[in-house]
Amino acid sequence: MSKTLATGRIRVMIPALGFGLYKVPPNKAEEVVVEGVKAGYRLVDGAEFYANEVEAGRALRHDDIDRSSLIVTSKFWGEESQDRDAVLASFDASERALGSIDLYLIHWPRPERGQFVDVWRTFIELRDAGRVRAIGVSNFSEEQIMRLIDETGEVPLVNQVELHPYLQQAELRAFHAEHDILTQAWSPLGRGNVLTDPTIVQIADAHGVSPAQVVIRWHLQLGNSVIPKSERAERLRSNADVYGFELGDAQMAAIAELDRGTHYGTAPADRQ
Ligand SMILES: NC(=O)C1=CN([C@@H]2O[C@H](COP(=O)(O)OP(=O)(O)OC[C@H]3O[C@@H](n4cnc5c(N)ncnc54)[C@H](OP(=O)(O)O)[C@@H]3O)[C@@H](O)[C@H]2O)C=CC1
Ligand SMILES: O=C(O)C(=O)[C@@H](O)[C@H](O)C(=O)CO
């Protein structure tokens, strides 16, 4: 399952299913990337902030990894400075670590700094210079994305946001669909918290699969791109094994009922 979307003049295929590297310890990141690619994922979600890009990049240089078949994401953190030079320096460091970057995201809008439109202009410059294939954002609201579009004419390819059965983001997803923006779900398993939900467990039992497989399948059937994290090879494999069953309408509707607006990660309003 994959989705092609337009950004500027460039069309890039973003695989719907990937794996994330947040909190993967540096000494495990190389192995996790190798195991993830072996398990069939073609999307690797990294970031400068995760402090494991050098080790992830080591795996991406292995001879038996076909780098050209992968979409590798990095993100600009921007806590110290968001000036053009800071964006370029940060991009350079991530690019050096990873070898190359396919998808580059503004990690957080940090609206009180008032610089995210300028950061976006630098992202466009990087994309137009051919240094990255596609650009997008993370943790942006509808209003913040509209500012990017209104002030630069460029629509982000992706908005990566916290999204799981307890935080379903229906309005934001509808807005993304209207503007041809891919919704990418971070903490898609609610950091494990949704996996013991009785509704999820019951659906898993009915299909003879794990609760995590049900949740990942739910994301894919909604049309989300989804990037669960695991540092265990067995879970990486089972989380990718989600194409042998389908959730029925009643099961999708039952999961829709679980929405309760719960954040397990930092909410955008709390990250300046
Ligand atoms: N843009 C942003 O601001 C953010 C982006 N992200 C991205 O999203 C990715 C995923 O989000 P994350 O916060 O890690 O949360 P997830 O919802 O992916 O949950 C990860 C947790 O679930 C556990 N887990 C994974 N698979 C299973 C399974 N099959 N059964 C039981 N437990 C399981 C993992 O443990 P274990 O590792 O031990 O298997 C870990 O504790 C991140 O790695 C990162 O790439 C995350 C946060 C913010
Ligand atoms: O949610 C948190 O508490 C976090 O620290 C992360 O979301 C972090 O801010 C992040 O952006 C990871 O991608």
Coordinates of C-alpha atoms and ligand atoms in Angstrom, one line a residue:
M1 CA 0.0 0.0 0.0
S2 CA 1.5 3.4 -0.9
K3 CA 0.4 6.9 -1.8
T4 CA 1.6 9.3 -4.4
L5 CA 1.1 12.9 -3.7
A6 CA 2.2 16.1 -5.3
T7 CA 4.5 18.7 -3.8
G8 CA 5.5 21.5 -6.0
R9 CA 6.6 20.0 -9.3
I10 CA 7.7 16.7 -7.8
R11 CA 5.8 13.5 -7.2
V12 CA 7.2 11.2 -4.6
M13 CA 5.8 7.8 -3.5
I14 CA 5.6 7.6 0.3
P15 CA 5.1 4.0 1.6
A16 CA 2.1 3.8 3.9
L17 CA 3.9 1.6 6.4
G18 CA 7.2 2.5 8.0
F19 CA 9.0 2.2 11.3
G20 CA 10.1 4.9 13.7
L21 CA 13.5 5.5 15.5
Y22 CA 12.5 7.7 18.4
K23 CA 14.0 6.3 21.7
V24 CA 15.9 3.6 19.8
P25 CA 19.2 3.6 21.7
P26 CA 22.1 4.6 19.4
N27 CA 23.8 1.2 20.0
K28 CA 20.7 -0.6 18.7
A29 CA 19.8 1.7 15.8
E30 CA 21.9 0.0 13.2
E31 CA 20.4 -3.4 14.0
V32 CA 16.8 -2.0 14.1
V33 CA 17.2 -0.5 10.6
V34 CA 18.6 -3.8 9.2
E35 CA 15.8 -5.8 10.8
G36 CA 13.2 -3.3 9.7
V37 CA 14.3 -3.4 6.1
K38 CA 14.6 -7.2 6.3
A39 CA 11.0 -7.3 7.6
G40 CA 9.8 -5.4 4.4
Y41 CA 9.4 -1.8 5.6
R42 CA 10.4 0.8 3.0
L43 CA 10.0 3.9 5.1
V44 CA 12.4 4.8 7.9
D45 CA 11.3 7.6 10.2
G46 CA 14.3 9.3 11.8
A47 CA 15.1 12.8 13.1
E48 CA 18.1 14.8 14.3
F49 CA 16.5 14.9 17.8
Y50 CA 16.6 11.1 18.1
A51 CA 20.4 11.2 18.3
N52 CA 20.8 7.9 16.4
E53 CA 21.1 9.1 12.8
V54 CA 24.8 8.2 12.5
E55 CA 24.1 4.6 13.6
A56 CA 20.9 4.4 11.4
G57 CA 23.0 5.7 8.5
R58 CA 25.6 2.9 9.0
A59 CA 22.8 0.4 8.4
L60 CA 21.7 2.2 5.3
R61 CA 25.2 1.8 3.8
H62 CA 25.2 -2.0 4.1
D63 CA 25.8 -3.7 0.8
D64 CA 22.7 -5.8 1.0
I65 CA 20.4 -2.9 1.6
D66 CA 18.9 -1.4 -1.6
R67 CA 18.9 2.2 -0.5
S68 CA 17.1 3.4 -3.6
S69 CA 14.0 1.4 -2.6
L70 CA 13.7 3.3 0.7
I71 CA 12.2 6.6 1.8
V72 CA 14.3 7.9 4.7
T73 CA 12.9 10.8 6.7
S74 CA 14.7 13.2 8.9
K75 CA 13.3 16.2 10.7
F76 CA 14.6 19.7 11.6
W77 CA 14.4 20.2 15.4
G78 CA 15.0 24.0 15.6
E79 CA 15.1 24.4 19.3
E80 CA 18.3 26.6 19.3
S81 CA 17.7 28.6 16.2
Q82 CA 15.5 28.5 13.2
D83 CA 17.5 30.9 11.0
R84 CA 18.3 29.8 7.4
D85 CA 21.9 29.0 8.4
A86 CA 20.7 26.8 11.3
V87 CA 18.3 24.9 9.0
L88 CA 21.1 24.3 6.5
A89 CA 23.6 23.3 9.1
S90 CA 21.1 20.9 10.6
F91 CA 20.2 19.4 7.2
D92 CA 23.9 19.0 6.4
A93 CA 24.5 17.0 9.6
S94 CA 21.6 14.7 9.1
E95 CA 22.5 14.2 5.4
R96 CA 26.1 13.4 6.4
A97 CA 24.9 10.9 9.0
L98 CA 22.2 9.2 6.8
G99 CA 24.0 9.5 3.4
S100 CA 20.9 11.1 1.9
I101 CA 17.5 12.2 2.9
D102 CA 14.3 11.6 0.9
L103 CA 11.7 13.3 3.1
Y104 CA 12.5 16.3 5.3
L105 CA 10.0 17.6 7.9
I106 CA 9.8 20.6 10.2
H107 CA 9.6 18.7 13.4
W108 CA 7.5 21.3 15.4
P109 CA 6.0 24.6 14.3
R110 CA 7.1 26.4 17.5
P111 CA 4.7 29.3 16.7
E112 CA 5.8 31.6 19.4
R113 CA 9.1 32.1 17.5
G114 CA 7.1 33.2 14.5
Q115 CA 9.7 31.7 12.0
F116 CA 8.0 28.6 10.6
V117 CA 7.2 30.2 7.3
D118 CA 10.8 31.2 6.9
V119 CA 11.9 27.7 7.8
W120 CA 9.5 26.4 5.1
R121 CA 11.1 28.7 2.6
T122 CA 14.5 27.2 3.4
F123 CA 13.0 23.7 3.0
I124 CA 11.7 24.7 -0.5
E125 CA 15.2 25.9 -1.4
L126 CA 16.7 22.6 -0.3
R127 CA 14.0 20.7 -2.3
D128 CA 14.5 22.9 -5.4
A129 CA 18.3 22.4 -5.2
G130 CA 17.7 18.7 -5.4
R131 CA 19.1 18.0 -2.0
V132 CA 15.9 16.3 -0.7
R133 CA 13.1 14.7 -2.7
A134 CA 10.2 15.8 -0.7
I135 CA 9.4 18.2 2.2
G136 CA 6.6 18.3 4.8
V137 CA 5.8 19.2 8.3
S138 CA 5.0 17.6 11.7
N139 CA 2.7 18.7 14.5
F140 CA 1.2 21.5 12.4
S141 CA -2.4 22.7 12.8
E142 CA -4.7 23.5 9.9
E143 CA -4.2 27.2 10.4
Q144 CA -0.4 26.8 10.4
I145 CA -0.5 24.8 7.2
M146 CA -2.7 27.4 5.6
R147 CA -0.1 30.1 6.4
L148 CA 2.5 28.0 4.6
I149 CA 0.3 27.6 1.6
D150 CA -0.9 31.2 1.5
E151 CA 2.6 32.7 1.9
T152 CA 4.7 30.4 -0.3
G153 CA 2.2 28.6 -2.6
E154 CA 3.8 25.3 -1.5
V155 CA 1.7 22.5 0.1
P156 CA 3.5 20.2 2.5
L157 CA 3.6 16.6 1.2
V158 CA 3.0 15.2 4.7
N159 CA 1.8 16.3 8.2
Q160 CA 3.1 13.9 10.8
V161 CA 1.0 14.1 14.0
E162 CA 0.1 12.1 17.0
L163 CA -2.7 9.8 16.0
H164 CA -4.0 6.5 17.4
P165 CA -7.4 5.1 18.4
Y166 CA -7.6 7.4 21.5
L167 CA -6.6 10.5 19.4
Q168 CA -8.1 10.1 16.0
Q169 CA -7.7 13.7 14.6
A170 CA -10.8 13.4 12.4
E171 CA -11.0 17.1 11.5
L172 CA -7.3 17.4 10.7
R173 CA -7.4 14.3 8.6
A174 CA -10.4 15.8 6.6
F175 CA -8.4 19.0 6.1
H176 CA -5.4 17.0 4.9
A177 CA -7.6 15.0 2.4
E178 CA -8.9 18.3 1.0
H179 CA -5.4 19.6 0.4
D180 CA -3.9 16.3 -0.8
I181 CA -1.6 16.1 2.3
L182 CA -0.6 12.7 3.6
T183 CA -1.6 12.1 7.2
Q184 CA 1.3 10.3 8.9
A185 CA 0.6 8.9 12.4
W186 CA 3.2 9.2 15.1
S187 CA 2.8 7.1 18.3
P188 CA 0.4 5.1 16.2
L189 CA 0.1 2.5 19.0
G190 CA -0.4 5.2 21.6
R191 CA 3.0 4.2 22.9
G192 CA 1.5 0.8 23.7
N193 CA -1.4 2.2 25.7
V194 CA -4.2 1.3 23.2
L195 CA -3.0 -2.3 23.0
T196 CA -4.9 -3.5 26.0
D197 CA -8.2 -1.8 25.1
P198 CA -10.9 -4.5 25.3
T199 CA -12.4 -3.5 21.9
I200 CA -9.0 -3.8 20.2
V201 CA -8.2 -7.1 22.0
Q202 CA -11.6 -8.5 21.0
I203 CA -11.0 -7.6 17.3
A204 CA -7.5 -9.1 17.5
D205 CA -8.9 -12.3 18.9
A206 CA -11.5 -12.5 16.1
H207 CA -8.8 -12.3 13.4
G208 CA -6.2 -14.4 15.3
V209 CA -3.7 -11.4 15.1
S210 CA -2.1 -9.2 17.7
P211 CA -3.7 -5.9 19.0
A212 CA -0.8 -4.0 17.4
Q213 CA -1.6 -5.6 14.1
V214 CA -5.2 -4.5 14.4
V215 CA -4.2 -0.9 15.2
I216 CA -1.7 -0.7 12.3
R217 CA -4.3 -2.2 10.0
W218 CA -6.9 0.4 11.2
H219 CA -4.4 3.2 10.3
L220 CA -3.8 1.8 6.9
Q221 CA -7.6 1.3 6.2
L222 CA -8.1 4.9 7.2
G223 CA -5.5 6.0 4.7
N224 CA -2.9 7.0 7.2
S225 CA 0.8 6.5 6.7
V226 CA 1.9 4.8 10.0
I227 CA 5.3 4.5 11.6
P228 CA 5.2 2.2 14.7
K229 CA 8.4 1.9 16.7
S230 CA 9.9 -1.3 18.1
E231 CA 13.4 -2.2 18.9
R232 CA 12.6 -5.9 18.9
A233 CA 13.0 -7.8 15.6
E234 CA 10.1 -10.1 16.3
R235 CA 7.7 -7.1 16.8
L236 CA 9.1 -5.3 13.8
R237 CA 8.2 -8.3 11.7
S238 CA 4.7 -8.9 13.1
N239 CA 3.9 -5.2 13.0
A240 CA 4.6 -5.3 9.2
D241 CA 2.5 -8.5 8.7
V242 CA -0.8 -6.7 8.3
Y243 CA -1.8 -7.5 4.8
G244 CA -3.4 -11.0 5.4
F245 CA -6.6 -9.7 7.1
E246 CA -9.1 -6.9 6.8
L247 CA -11.1 -5.0 9.4
G248 CA -14.9 -5.0 8.6
D249 CA -17.0 -1.9 8.7
A250 CA -18.4 -2.8 12.1
Q251 CA -14.9 -3.2 13.5
M252 CA -13.8 0.1 12.0
A253 CA -16.9 1.7 13.5
A254 CA -16.1 0.1 16.9
I255 CA -12.6 1.6 16.9
A256 CA -14.0 5.0 15.8
E257 CA -15.9 5.0 19.1
L258 CA -12.7 4.8 21.1
D259 CA -11.6 8.4 20.4
R260 CA -11.1 10.4 23.6
G261 CA -8.6 13.1 22.7
T262 CA -5.8 11.6 24.8
H263 CA -2.2 12.6 24.0
Y264 CA 0.6 10.3 25.1
G265 CA 3.3 12.5 23.6
T266 CA 3.8 16.3 23.8
A267 CA 0.8 18.2 22.5
P268 CA 1.8 20.9 19.9
A269 CA 0.6 23.7 22.3
D270 CA 3.2 22.6 24.9
R271 CA 6.2 22.6 22.6
Q272 CA 7.6 26.0 21.9
Ligands
LIG1 N1 7.0 13.9 14.7 C1 7.0 13.8 16.0 O1 6.9 14.8 16.7 C2 7.0 12.5 16.6 C3 7.3 11.4 15.8 N2 7.4 10.1 16.3 C4 7.7 9.0 15.4 O2 6.7 8.0 15.5 C5 7.4 6.8 15.9 C6 6.5 5.9 16.7 O3 6.0 6.6 17.8 P1 6.3 6.1 19.3 O4 6.2 7.3 20.2 O5 7.6 5.4 19.4 O6 5.1 5.2 19.7 P2 4.4 3.8 19.2 O7 3.0 4.1 19.3 O8 5.0 3.4 18.0 O9 4.7 2.8 20.4 C7 6.0 2.3 20.6 C8 5.9 1.5 21.9 O10 5.1 0.3 21.6 C9 5.9 -0.9 21.8 N3 5.5 -1.8 20.8 C10 5.8 -1.8 19.5 N4 5.2 -2.9 18.8 C11 4.6 -3.6 19.8 C12 3.8 -4.8 19.7 N5 3.7 -5.5 18.6 N6 3.3 -5.3 20.9 C13 3.5 -4.6 22.0 N7 4.2 -3.4 22.1 C14 4.7 -2.9 21.0 C15 7.3 -0.5 21.8 O11 8.1 -1.3 22.6 P3 9.4 -2.1 22.0 O12 10.3 -1.1 21.3 O13 10.0 -2.6 23.3 O14 8.9 -3.1 21.2 C16 7.2 1.0 22.3 O15 7.2 0.9 23.7 C17 8.6 7.2 16.6 O16 9.6 6.2 16.7 C18 9.1 8.4 15.7 O17 9.7 7.9 14.6 C19 7.1 9.9 17.7 C20 6.9 10.9 18.5 C21 6.8 12.3 18.1
LIG2 O1 6.2 13.2 23.2 C1 7.2 13.5 23.8 O2 7.2 13.6 25.1 C2 8.4 13.7 23.1 O3 9.4 14.0 23.7 C3 8.4 13.6 21.7 O4 7.2 13.7 21.1 C4 9.4 14.5 21.1 O5 9.0 15.8 21.3 C5 9.4 14.3 19.6 O6 9.2 15.2 18.9 C6 9.8 13.0 19.1 O7 9.7 13.0 17.7

